[in-house]
Amino acid sequence: MEFWHNKKLFGEVLRFGIVGTAAVVINYVIYWLLLPFMNENPAYAIGYIISFCANYFLSARFTFKSHTTKKNGVGFAAAHVFNFFLQLGLLNFFIWLGVPKIWAPLPMYCIAVPSNFIIVRTVFSRL
């Protein structure tokens, strides 16, 4: 119940959802476009790197109403290294389960995005 009464946290979650959706769309579209030309892992990695850049600036300015600094940039990058490997592992897991390569990122995002919010919020609120 505390969540609904904490306007700052609620606003951050809402803005994170908007920025996260944009980052996921960028990542997925690039993955989808590259998949016919390469293996799913490099296609996903290229999409992730491009969406990461947009995500950092949007997260700092829009989501957490902060400035980009070396300190939060390093923290954001560190959080995303963990997130990247979590997502890549989940992507391969869902493909292994038989989910088609084109759809495998979708259930992966459902698991990885909420965990990423917790990590990134910690970076921007403590650095």
Coordinates of C-alpha atoms in Angstrom, one line a residue:
M1 CA 0.0 0.0 0.0
E2 CA 3.0 2.3 0.6
F3 CA 3.8 2.3 -3.1
W4 CA 0.6 3.9 -4.1
H5 CA 1.0 6.7 -1.6
N6 CA 4.7 7.4 -2.4
K7 CA 4.3 9.8 -5.3
K8 CA 8.0 10.0 -6.0
L9 CA 8.4 6.2 -6.3
F10 CA 5.2 5.9 -8.3
G11 CA 6.4 8.6 -10.7
E12 CA 9.7 6.9 -11.1
V13 CA 8.1 3.5 -11.8
L14 CA 5.8 5.1 -14.3
R15 CA 8.6 7.0 -16.1
F16 CA 10.8 3.9 -15.9
G17 CA 8.1 2.0 -17.7
I18 CA 8.0 4.6 -20.5
V19 CA 11.8 4.7 -20.9
G20 CA 12.1 0.9 -20.4
T21 CA 9.4 0.3 -23.1
A22 CA 11.3 2.6 -25.5
A23 CA 14.6 0.7 -24.8
V24 CA 12.9 -2.7 -25.2
V25 CA 11.4 -1.6 -28.5
I26 CA 14.8 -0.3 -29.8
N27 CA 16.5 -3.5 -28.6
Y28 CA 13.8 -5.8 -30.1
V29 CA 13.5 -4.1 -33.4
I30 CA 17.3 -4.2 -34.0
Y31 CA 17.3 -7.8 -32.9
W32 CA 14.5 -8.6 -35.3
L33 CA 16.2 -6.8 -38.2
L34 CA 19.5 -8.5 -37.6
L35 CA 18.2 -12.0 -36.9
P36 CA 18.0 -13.0 -40.6
F37 CA 21.7 -12.1 -41.0
M38 CA 23.3 -13.5 -37.9
N39 CA 23.0 -15.7 -34.8
E40 CA 20.6 -14.6 -32.1
N41 CA 23.4 -13.7 -29.6
P42 CA 25.2 -11.1 -31.6
A43 CA 22.0 -9.7 -33.0
Y44 CA 20.7 -9.3 -29.4
A45 CA 24.0 -7.8 -28.2
I46 CA 24.1 -5.2 -30.9
G47 CA 20.5 -4.2 -30.2
Y48 CA 21.2 -4.1 -26.5
I49 CA 24.2 -1.8 -26.9
I50 CA 22.3 0.7 -29.0
S51 CA 19.3 0.7 -26.6
F52 CA 21.6 1.0 -23.6
C53 CA 22.9 4.4 -24.8
A54 CA 19.4 5.8 -25.3
N55 CA 18.3 4.2 -22.0
Y56 CA 21.1 5.8 -20.0
F57 CA 20.3 9.4 -21.0
L58 CA 16.6 8.9 -20.8
S59 CA 16.9 7.2 -17.4
A60 CA 19.0 10.0 -16.0
R61 CA 17.1 12.9 -17.3
F62 CA 13.5 11.7 -17.5
T63 CA 13.1 8.8 -15.1
F64 CA 15.2 9.9 -12.1
K65 CA 15.4 13.7 -12.9
S66 CA 19.1 13.5 -12.5
H67 CA 22.2 14.5 -14.4
T68 CA 24.5 12.2 -16.3
T69 CA 27.8 11.9 -14.4
K70 CA 30.8 9.6 -14.6
K71 CA 29.7 8.1 -11.3
N72 CA 26.2 7.2 -12.2
G73 CA 27.3 6.3 -15.7
V74 CA 29.7 3.7 -14.3
G75 CA 27.0 2.5 -11.9
F76 CA 24.4 2.3 -14.7
A77 CA 26.9 0.4 -16.9
A78 CA 27.7 -2.0 -14.1
A79 CA 24.0 -2.6 -13.5
H80 CA 23.5 -3.2 -17.2
V81 CA 26.4 -5.7 -17.4
F82 CA 24.5 -7.8 -14.9
N83 CA 21.3 -7.2 -16.8
F84 CA 22.8 -8.0 -20.2
F85 CA 24.0 -11.4 -19.0
L86 CA 20.7 -12.1 -17.3
Q87 CA 18.8 -11.3 -20.4
L88 CA 21.2 -13.2 -22.7
G89 CA 21.0 -16.2 -20.4
L90 CA 17.2 -16.0 -20.3
L91 CA 17.0 -15.5 -24.1
N92 CA 19.0 -18.7 -24.7
F93 CA 17.0 -20.5 -22.0
F94 CA 13.7 -19.7 -23.7
I95 CA 15.1 -20.7 -27.1
W96 CA 16.3 -23.9 -25.5
L97 CA 12.8 -24.5 -24.2
G98 CA 11.5 -24.3 -27.8
V99 CA 10.3 -20.7 -28.0
P100 CA 11.0 -19.4 -31.5
K101 CA 14.0 -17.1 -31.7
I102 CA 11.8 -14.2 -32.9
W103 CA 9.6 -14.4 -29.8
A104 CA 12.1 -15.6 -27.2
P105 CA 13.0 -12.0 -26.1
L106 CA 9.4 -11.3 -25.0
P107 CA 9.2 -13.6 -21.9
M108 CA 12.8 -12.7 -21.2
Y109 CA 11.9 -9.0 -20.9
C110 CA 9.1 -9.9 -18.5
I111 CA 11.6 -11.3 -16.0
A112 CA 14.7 -9.0 -16.6
V113 CA 13.0 -5.6 -16.8
P114 CA 11.6 -5.5 -13.2
S115 CA 14.9 -6.7 -11.8
N116 CA 16.7 -4.0 -13.8
F117 CA 14.5 -1.3 -12.3
I118 CA 15.5 -2.2 -8.8
I119 CA 19.2 -2.2 -9.7
V120 CA 19.1 1.1 -11.7
R121 CA 17.0 2.9 -9.1
T122 CA 19.6 2.0 -6.5
V123 CA 22.3 3.5 -8.8
F124 CA 20.6 6.8 -9.3
S125 CA 19.3 7.2 -5.8
R126 CA 22.7 6.5 -4.2
L127 CA 25.2 8.0 -6.6

